[in-house]
Coordinates of C-alpha atoms in Angstrom, one line a residue:
M1 CA 5.3 -62.0 18.5
L2 CA 7.8 -60.5 21.0
D3 CA 10.7 -63.1 22.2
F4 CA 11.9 -62.8 26.1
H5 CA 15.0 -60.8 25.3
Y6 CA 14.4 -59.0 21.8
Q7 CA 12.7 -59.0 18.4
F8 CA 14.1 -57.6 15.1
Y9 CA 12.2 -54.7 13.6
Y10 CA 12.4 -55.2 9.6
T11 CA 11.3 -52.7 7.0
C12 CA 10.7 -52.8 3.8
S13 CA 13.1 -51.7 0.9
M14 CA 13.2 -47.6 1.9
K15 CA 10.9 -47.4 4.2
W16 CA 10.2 -44.8 6.9
V17 CA 10.7 -45.7 10.5
E18 CA 10.5 -43.5 14.0
N19 CA 13.3 -40.3 13.5
H20 CA 12.8 -39.9 10.1
E21 CA 15.5 -42.5 9.0
Y22 CA 15.8 -45.3 6.1
Y23 CA 16.8 -48.7 6.1
Y24 CA 17.0 -51.6 3.8
E25 CA 15.0 -54.2 4.4
D26 CA 19.0 -56.3 4.8
E27 CA 19.2 -54.4 7.9
P28 CA 17.5 -55.4 11.1
I29 CA 16.6 -52.9 13.9
R30 CA 17.3 -55.0 17.3
L31 CA 14.7 -53.7 19.8
T32 CA 14.5 -54.9 23.3
P33 CA 10.4 -55.8 24.2
E34 CA 10.1 -52.4 26.1
R35 CA 11.5 -50.5 22.5
A36 CA 9.3 -52.3 20.9
R37 CA 5.9 -51.9 23.0
S38 CA 6.8 -48.0 22.7
L39 CA 7.1 -48.0 18.7
P40 CA 4.4 -45.7 17.2
P41 CA 1.3 -47.6 15.6
K42 CA 1.9 -49.0 12.4
E43 CA -0.5 -47.1 10.6
Y44 CA 1.8 -43.7 11.3
R45 CA 4.3 -46.1 9.3
K46 CA 1.9 -46.9 6.1
M47 CA 0.6 -43.1 6.1
R48 CA 3.8 -41.6 5.7
E49 CA 4.7 -44.5 2.7
L50 CA 1.6 -42.6 1.1
A51 CA 3.2 -39.5 0.3
F52 CA 6.0 -41.5 -1.7
G53 CA 4.9 -43.5 -5.2
S54 CA 9.3 -43.9 -5.3
P55 CA 12.1 -43.2 -3.2
F56 CA 12.2 -39.0 -2.8
S57 CA 9.5 -38.5 -5.2
R58 CA 7.7 -34.9 -5.0
R59 CA 3.8 -35.1 -5.1
N60 CA 1.6 -31.9 -4.3
D61 CA 1.2 -31.2 -0.8
A62 CA -2.7 -30.9 -0.5
K63 CA -3.0 -34.2 -2.4
I64 CA -0.5 -36.2 0.3
F65 CA -2.9 -35.0 2.9
Y66 CA -6.5 -35.7 1.1
L67 CA -4.6 -39.2 0.8
Q68 CA -3.6 -39.6 4.0
A69 CA -6.3 -38.1 5.7
R70 CA -8.5 -41.0 3.9
Y71 CA -6.2 -43.9 5.5
M72 CA -6.2 -42.5 9.4
E73 CA -9.8 -41.4 8.8
R74 CA -10.6 -43.6 11.9
F75 CA -7.3 -43.8 13.6
E76 CA -7.4 -43.1 17.1
D77 CA -4.8 -43.0 19.6
D78 CA -4.3 -42.8 23.7
C79 CA -0.4 -40.7 23.6
P80 CA -0.7 -37.1 24.4
Y81 CA 1.4 -34.1 23.6
A82 CA 1.7 -31.6 26.0
Q83 CA 3.9 -29.2 24.8
E84 CA 2.8 -26.0 22.0
V85 CA 2.9 -27.0 18.4
L86 CA 3.2 -24.4 15.9
H87 CA 3.4 -24.7 12.0
Y88 CA 2.3 -22.8 9.5
F89 CA -0.4 -24.6 7.0
P90 CA -0.1 -27.7 9.0
T91 CA 0.2 -31.5 7.5
Y92 CA 0.4 -34.7 9.3
Q93 CA 4.2 -34.7 7.2
S94 CA 5.0 -31.5 8.8
L95 CA 4.3 -32.9 12.5
S96 CA 6.9 -34.9 14.1
M97 CA 6.1 -37.9 15.3
A98 CA 5.2 -36.9 18.9
E99 CA 3.1 -34.2 17.5
L100 CA 1.5 -36.3 14.8
R101 CA 0.2 -38.9 18.2
G102 CA -0.6 -35.9 20.1
Y103 CA -2.8 -34.8 17.5
F104 CA -5.0 -37.8 17.2
T105 CA -5.2 -38.1 20.5
W106 CA -6.9 -34.9 20.8
R107 CA -8.9 -35.6 17.6
T108 CA -10.0 -38.9 19.4
G109 CA -11.1 -37.4 22.5
L110 CA -12.7 -34.7 20.4
R111 CA -14.7 -37.2 18.8
H112 CA -15.7 -38.9 22.2
G113 CA -17.1 -35.9 23.1
M114 CA -14.1 -34.2 24.8
L115 CA -13.9 -31.0 23.5
E116 CA -10.5 -29.2 24.7
K117 CA -8.6 -26.1 23.6
T118 CA -5.5 -27.5 22.2
S119 CA -2.9 -25.8 19.8
L120 CA -3.8 -23.6 17.4
S121 CA -2.1 -25.9 14.6
Y122 CA -4.1 -28.6 15.9
A123 CA -7.3 -27.2 15.3
Y124 CA -7.0 -26.5 11.5
L125 CA -5.5 -29.5 10.7
Y126 CA -9.0 -30.7 12.2
L127 CA -10.7 -28.1 10.2
Y128 CA -8.8 -29.0 6.8
E129 CA -9.8 -32.9 7.7
L130 CA -13.4 -31.8 8.0
L131 CA -13.3 -29.6 4.5
H132 CA -12.2 -32.9 2.8
Q133 CA -15.7 -34.7 4.2
I134 CA -12.7 -36.9 6.8
G135 CA -15.4 -38.6 9.3
S136 CA -18.4 -37.8 7.8
E137 CA -20.6 -40.0 6.0
T138 CA -22.5 -37.3 3.5
K139 CA -21.8 -33.7 2.9
E140 CA -24.2 -32.6 5.1
D141 CA -23.1 -34.6 7.9
G142 CA -19.7 -32.7 7.6
L143 CA -21.5 -29.3 7.2
D144 CA -23.1 -30.2 10.8
A145 CA -19.3 -31.2 11.8
L146 CA -18.0 -28.1 10.5
L147 CA -20.7 -25.7 11.6
W148 CA -20.6 -27.5 15.3
F149 CA -16.7 -27.5 15.8
Y150 CA -16.8 -23.4 14.6
E151 CA -19.6 -22.6 17.2
H152 CA -18.3 -24.5 20.0
Y153 CA -14.5 -24.3 20.1
S154 CA -14.2 -20.3 18.5
T155 CA -15.6 -19.6 22.3
L156 CA -12.3 -21.6 23.6
D157 CA -9.6 -20.0 20.5
P158 CA -11.7 -17.3 18.6
H159 CA -8.5 -17.3 16.2
I160 CA -10.3 -19.5 14.0
Q161 CA -13.3 -17.3 13.1
R162 CA -10.5 -15.5 10.9
Y163 CA -10.4 -18.1 8.3
A164 CA -13.4 -21.0 9.0
R165 CA -16.2 -18.0 8.8
Q166 CA -15.5 -18.3 4.9
W167 CA -14.5 -21.7 4.7
I168 CA -18.0 -22.7 6.0
A169 CA -19.2 -20.9 2.7
D170 CA -16.7 -22.8 0.7
Y171 CA -17.9 -25.9 1.9
A172 CA -21.9 -24.8 0.9
I173 CA -20.7 -23.3 -2.1
Y174 CA -18.3 -26.5 -3.8
Y175 CA -20.4 -29.3 -2.1
N176 CA -23.8 -27.4 -3.2
L177 CA -25.7 -27.4 -0.2
P178 CA -28.7 -25.3 -0.1
V179 CA -28.1 -21.4 1.1
E180 CA -30.6 -21.9 4.0
L181 CA -28.4 -23.5 5.6
V182 CA -25.4 -21.0 5.9
R183 CA -27.2 -17.5 5.5
D184 CA -25.5 -15.9 8.1
Y185 CA -21.9 -17.2 6.4
V186 CA -22.4 -16.2 2.8
N187 CA -23.3 -12.3 3.3
A188 CA -27.0 -13.3 2.1
D189 CA -28.1 -10.4 4.6
F190 CA -26.4 -7.9 2.9
D191 CA -27.7 -9.2 -0.5
E192 CA -31.5 -8.7 0.7
A193 CA -30.6 -5.1 1.9
L194 CA -29.2 -4.3 -1.3
I195 CA -31.9 -5.6 -3.6
A196 CA -34.5 -3.7 -1.6
L197 CA -32.1 -0.3 -1.6
R198 CA -32.1 -1.4 -5.5
D199 CA -36.3 -1.9 -5.7
C200 CA -37.0 0.9 -3.3
D201 CA -40.0 1.8 -5.6
S202 CA -41.6 -1.0 -5.0
A203 CA -40.3 -2.0 -1.2
E204 CA -42.4 -1.7 2.0
D205 CA -41.1 0.4 4.4
E206 CA -40.8 -2.6 6.3
A207 CA -38.3 -3.9 4.4
L208 CA -36.6 -0.6 3.2
F209 CA -35.6 0.7 6.8
P210 CA -33.9 -2.0 7.8
A211 CA -31.9 -2.0 4.9
I212 CA -31.1 1.2 5.3
M213 CA -29.9 0.5 8.6
R214 CA -28.0 -2.5 7.6
L215 CA -26.0 -1.0 4.8
S216 CA -25.2 2.2 6.8
S217 CA -22.4 3.3 8.7
Y218 CA -24.2 5.4 10.4
H219 CA -25.1 3.4 13.8
L220 CA -28.8 4.7 14.2
E221 CA -29.9 2.6 17.0
K222 CA -27.6 4.5 19.2
S223 CA -29.7 7.8 18.5
K224 CA -32.1 8.9 21.6
A225 CA -33.8 10.6 18.2
Y226 CA -34.4 7.2 17.3
K227 CA -35.1 5.7 20.7
K228 CA -37.6 8.6 21.2
Y229 CA -39.2 8.6 17.6
P230 CA -38.4 5.3 15.6
D231 CA -41.2 5.0 13.1
E232 CA -41.3 9.1 12.6
L233 CA -37.6 8.3 11.4
S234 CA -38.3 5.1 9.5
Q235 CA -41.0 6.8 7.4
V236 CA -38.9 9.9 7.3
L237 CA -35.7 7.8 5.9
C238 CA -37.5 5.7 3.3
R239 CA -39.3 9.0 1.9
A240 CA -36.3 11.4 1.3
Y241 CA -34.2 7.8 -0.3
R242 CA -37.1 7.3 -2.5
R243 CA -36.6 10.8 -3.9
L244 CA -33.0 10.9 -3.6
N245 CA -33.1 7.0 -5.9
A246 CA -35.6 8.9 -8.5
R247 CA -33.5 11.8 -8.9
Y248 CA -30.2 9.6 -9.2
A249 CA -32.0 7.7 -11.6
G250 CA -33.4 9.9 -13.4
R251 CA -30.0 11.8 -14.5
Y252 CA -27.4 8.8 -14.6
G253 CA -30.4 5.8 -15.7
R254 CA -29.1 3.7 -12.7
P255 CA -30.4 3.2 -9.1
Y256 CA -29.0 5.2 -6.1
S257 CA -27.3 1.9 -5.0
Q258 CA -25.0 1.4 -7.6
K259 CA -23.4 5.0 -6.7
L260 CA -22.9 3.9 -2.9
F261 CA -22.2 0.0 -3.4
G262 CA -20.4 -0.2 -7.2
N263 CA -21.3 -1.4 -10.5
P264 CA -21.7 -4.9 -10.9
A265 CA -18.6 -7.2 -10.6
R266 CA -16.9 -10.4 -11.8
L267 CA -14.2 -11.4 -9.3
W268 CA -11.6 -14.4 -9.6
Y269 CA -12.8 -16.8 -6.3
T270 CA -10.6 -19.8 -4.8
P271 CA -12.4 -22.0 -2.8
F272 CA -10.9 -22.5 0.8
R273 CA -8.2 -20.3 0.2
S274 CA -6.1 -20.4 3.3
A275 CA -6.6 -23.4 3.8
V276 CA -4.8 -27.1 2.7
F277 CA -7.2 -28.5 0.2
F278 CA -7.3 -30.8 -2.7
G279 CA -9.8 -30.1 -5.1
H280 CA -11.1 -33.7 -5.4
Q281 CA -14.4 -32.6 -7.2
K282 CA -14.2 -31.7 -11.0
F283 CA -16.1 -29.3 -12.5
D284 CA -16.8 -28.2 -16.2
H285 CA -20.1 -25.8 -15.9
Y286 CA -21.1 -25.2 -12.1
E287 CA -23.3 -22.5 -10.7
Y288 CA -24.4 -21.6 -7.3
R289 CA -26.9 -18.8 -6.7
V290 CA -26.7 -17.1 -3.5
S291 CA -29.0 -14.6 -4.2
P292 CA -30.2 -12.7 -7.4
V293 CA -27.2 -10.7 -7.0
Q294 CA -24.4 -12.9 -6.1
C295 CA -23.6 -16.0 -8.2
Y296 CA -20.4 -18.8 -8.1
R297 CA -19.5 -20.1 -11.1
C298 CA -16.7 -22.6 -12.2
E299 CA -15.6 -23.9 -15.8
R300 CA -13.1 -26.1 -16.4
D301 CA -11.8 -25.8 -13.0
Q302 CA -11.8 -21.8 -12.8
W303 CA -13.8 -20.6 -10.3
S304 CA -15.3 -16.8 -10.1
L305 CA -18.0 -14.7 -8.2
E306 CA -20.9 -12.1 -9.9
R307 CA -22.0 -9.9 -8.3
G308 CA -24.3 -7.0 -8.5
Y309 CA -22.2 -4.9 -6.7
F310 CA -18.4 -4.3 -5.7
S311 CA -18.0 -3.3 -2.1
S312 CA -19.9 -5.1 0.2
R313 CA -19.1 -3.0 3.8
R314 CA -21.2 -0.5 5.1
D315 CA -20.9 2.7 3.2
R316 CA -20.1 6.4 4.4
T317 CA -22.2 8.4 2.0
L318 CA -25.5 6.4 3.0
G319 CA -24.0 6.9 6.4
V320 CA -23.7 10.7 5.9
F321 CA -27.4 11.0 4.9
V322 CA -28.9 8.6 8.1
R323 CA -26.9 10.7 10.3
A324 CA -28.4 14.0 8.5
A325 CA -31.8 12.5 9.4
D326 CA -31.2 12.2 12.8
R327 CA -29.8 15.5 13.2
L328 CA -32.7 17.2 11.3
I329 CA -35.3 14.9 13.2
R330 CA -33.6 16.1 16.7
E331 CA -34.4 19.9 15.3
A332 CA -37.9 19.4 14.5
Y333 CA -39.2 17.6 17.7
G334 CA -36.7 19.0 20.3
V335 CA -34.5 15.9 21.1
K336 CA -31.2 17.1 23.0
P337 CA -28.2 17.0 22.2
T338 CA -28.5 18.1 18.6
L339 CA -25.9 17.2 16.1
K340 CA -23.5 19.7 14.2
P341 CA -24.1 19.9 10.6
G342 CA -21.8 17.4 8.4
T343 CA -20.9 16.4 5.5
E344 CA -24.0 16.3 3.6
T345 CA -25.1 17.4 0.6
K346 CA -27.9 20.2 0.1
T347 CA -30.2 17.6 -1.6
M348 CA -29.8 15.4 0.7
V349 CA -31.0 18.0 3.6
R350 CA -34.2 18.9 1.0
F351 CA -35.6 15.6 0.8
L352 CA -35.1 14.7 4.3
S353 CA -36.8 18.3 5.2
E354 CA -39.9 18.2 3.0
A355 CA -40.5 14.5 4.3
I356 CA -40.1 15.7 7.9
E357 CA -42.7 18.2 7.3
E358 CA -44.6 15.5 5.3
Q359 CA -44.3 13.4 8.7
K360 CA -45.6 15.9 11.2
K361 CA -48.5 17.4 9.0
S362 CA -49.6 13.3 8.4
A363 CA -49.1 13.0 12.5
V364 CA -51.8 15.6 13.5
P365 CA -55.4 14.0 14.2
K366 CA -58.4 15.1 11.9
V367 CA -61.3 15.6 14.4
A368 CA -64.9 15.3 12.6
F369 CA -67.5 18.2 14.1
D370 CA -71.5 17.8 14.4
L371 CA -72.4 21.2 13.8
S372 CA -75.9 20.3 14.6
K373 CA -74.9 20.2 17.9
L374 CA -72.9 23.2 18.0
S375 CA -75.3 25.7 19.4
G376 CA -75.9 23.3 22.4
I377 CA -72.3 23.2 23.0
R378 CA -72.1 26.6 23.3
R379 CA -74.8 27.2 26.2
S380 CA -73.0 24.5 28.1
S381 CA -69.7 26.3 27.4
D382 CA -71.4 29.7 28.6
A383 CA -72.0 28.1 31.8
V384 CA -69.2 26.3 32.7
G385 CA -67.2 29.4 32.1
Q386 CA -69.2 31.9 34.4
R387 CA -68.4 29.4 37.0
L388 CA -65.0 29.1 36.6
M389 CA -64.5 32.6 36.7
T390 CA -66.4 33.3 39.8
E391 CA -63.9 30.6 41.4
E392 CA -61.1 31.7 40.0
E393 CA -61.7 35.5 40.8
R394 CA -62.5 34.2 44.7
Y395 CA -58.7 32.5 44.2
V396 CA -56.7 35.1 42.9
E397 CA -58.4 37.4 46.1
A398 CA -56.9 34.7 48.5
E399 CA -53.5 33.9 46.9
P400 CA -50.3 35.8 48.0
P401 CA -48.1 37.0 45.1
V402 CA -45.2 34.4 44.2
V403 CA -42.1 35.6 43.7
Q404 CA -40.2 33.9 40.7
E405 CA -37.0 32.1 41.6
E406 CA -33.9 32.3 39.2
K407 CA -33.1 29.1 37.7
D408 CA -29.9 27.7 36.7
I409 CA -28.3 27.9 33.2
V410 CA -28.1 24.9 32.0
T411 CA -25.4 23.8 29.4
D412 CA -26.1 21.9 26.4
C413 CA -23.9 19.6 27.5
I414 CA -25.0 16.4 28.3
L415 CA -21.8 15.6 30.6
S416 CA -22.0 15.8 34.7
G417 CA -20.1 14.8 37.6
D418 CA -16.7 13.2 37.3
E419 CA -17.1 13.0 33.6
L420 CA -17.3 16.6 32.6
L421 CA -14.5 18.2 35.0
F422 CA -12.4 15.5 33.1
T423 CA -13.7 16.7 30.4
R424 CA -12.7 20.4 31.0
I425 CA -9.3 19.4 32.4
L426 CA -8.6 17.7 29.2
L427 CA -10.1 20.9 27.1
Y428 CA -8.4 23.8 29.2
G429 CA -5.7 22.1 31.4
G430 CA -5.6 21.5 34.6
D431 CA -3.9 18.3 37.2
L432 CA -5.1 15.7 35.8
Q433 CA -3.2 13.1 37.7
G434 CA -4.2 15.4 41.0
F435 CA -7.6 14.9 39.9
L436 CA -7.9 11.1 39.2
S437 CA -5.7 10.4 42.3
E438 CA -8.4 12.4 44.9
K439 CA -11.2 10.7 42.7
H440 CA -9.6 6.9 42.7
L441 CA -10.9 6.8 39.1
M442 CA -9.2 5.8 35.9
A443 CA -8.9 7.9 32.6
S444 CA -9.3 4.6 30.3
V445 CA -13.1 4.4 32.0
L446 CA -13.7 7.8 32.5
A447 CA -12.8 8.0 28.7
E448 CA -14.7 5.3 27.6
A449 CA -18.0 6.5 29.4
V450 CA -17.4 10.7 27.7
N451 CA -17.2 8.8 24.4
E452 CA -20.2 6.6 25.1
Q453 CA -22.6 10.1 26.1
L454 CA -21.1 12.0 23.5
Y455 CA -21.4 9.4 20.9
D456 CA -25.2 10.7 19.3
E457 CA -23.4 14.4 19.8
F458 CA -20.5 13.3 17.5
A459 CA -20.9 10.0 15.9
D460 CA -17.3 9.2 16.9
T461 CA -15.3 9.0 19.6
V462 CA -13.8 12.1 21.1
I463 CA -11.3 11.2 23.6
E464 CA -8.2 9.1 22.1
F465 CA -4.9 7.7 23.9
D466 CA -1.3 8.3 23.1
G467 CA 0.2 5.6 25.2
N468 CA -1.5 6.0 28.6
T469 CA -2.1 9.7 28.2
P470 CA -5.6 10.8 27.2
I471 CA -5.7 13.4 23.9
L472 CA -9.4 15.3 22.9
V473 CA -9.8 14.8 18.9
E474 CA -8.6 18.0 17.4
D475 CA -11.5 18.2 15.1
Y476 CA -13.9 18.6 17.8
L477 CA -12.1 21.3 20.3
D478 CA -14.0 23.9 18.8
D479 CA -17.8 22.3 19.7
L480 CA -16.4 20.6 22.9
K481 CA -15.6 24.4 24.3
G482 CA -18.8 25.5 22.9
M483 CA -20.6 22.9 24.9
I484 CA -18.3 23.1 28.3
P485 CA -17.3 26.7 29.2
S486 CA -14.2 27.1 30.9

């Protein structure tokens, strides 16, 4: 209890006090009542003591954080800190007292339903706590808290997405939670698509086509041909891919998907990489299977990832195949603009062309005739023909001759208006700044519009920027000149 004038604040031998200073118990600190009331709660001093088994001893930082986090699990404070806090791999030990009190004040508000943007170091420190199940009764509760914070706080500061997505997957793997709870974070959709490609002969088109779309680097959903003929493109791609797979498997004894995404691989794996995490659970023989082609293992605390592929990125070769299908469908069904041939192989083109022809033949409706009624149809047709001929003859006699007007020449370019003028200036030269000033337009806006309209043609951007100056990509100059006359 404080007396009227002052009190003595004692510490035990070599204990930490404010400002990171140490005192022996025979060296009391004289404090006024006001100063005593401003001291941090005793929990901070006791928490700091957990970092030292004996004076100046060294221990694992992650373990120290875990022990301190458990001690401060239910602690609350009310001392905000308004300044930015910047620490790499933040822990309680790395924060000053003012920063530390600011963190627990922010966490107190968060636990009472007040989600506020704060320093990124505070957000990561809170994520580290959640990874250790701090504040959660069960591992399921911990995952719920982790998902909730990620989904809501990332709208305030998307920087946490860089690591938090993988940590969510790691949480389910480390604590052995059902894959269904974290499907979007463990690449399950990629695995399912790869399995559909691998087993394409037994996979239905309803599974194979979305798999091709998911794994292709070419975004077919933006294509005009796909928007107009989705069923035709779907059936053509699936039919041609199965033949491509059969040819490759016959030659090399393995599925075509293995050529695209690599051989099965075993990789070293570290749970909660780039986080401050103490592995407080011990594993001797542990397995966590995400899918038939992805499995995490831990043998005597050594983690690894085994999966049936090497690369988990959208594949460019598959993208070339899909773009070739888009190009050939446009030619077959008269969809404008057409696409220039890309880097597709002759085998791709042959299988796709065969599939398109088969698709067009199968789409022709079959008509059944009743031959017994043929004679009646002929008599009726002759009578109608006579009447039509009489009416047509009278019409021709009364109708004055018609002069066919000359039609305007239409180019293949889908650009028009300001976008066309803008691109023509970039192609052939001209007063670009004068054009932009006269039209009250911005180069960046026009460039974006041109790139969007020509995406189906080139499957790429055709206008880039060198600083603030728009320039045409050199690879596409000849094609653009063919589309846009000077």
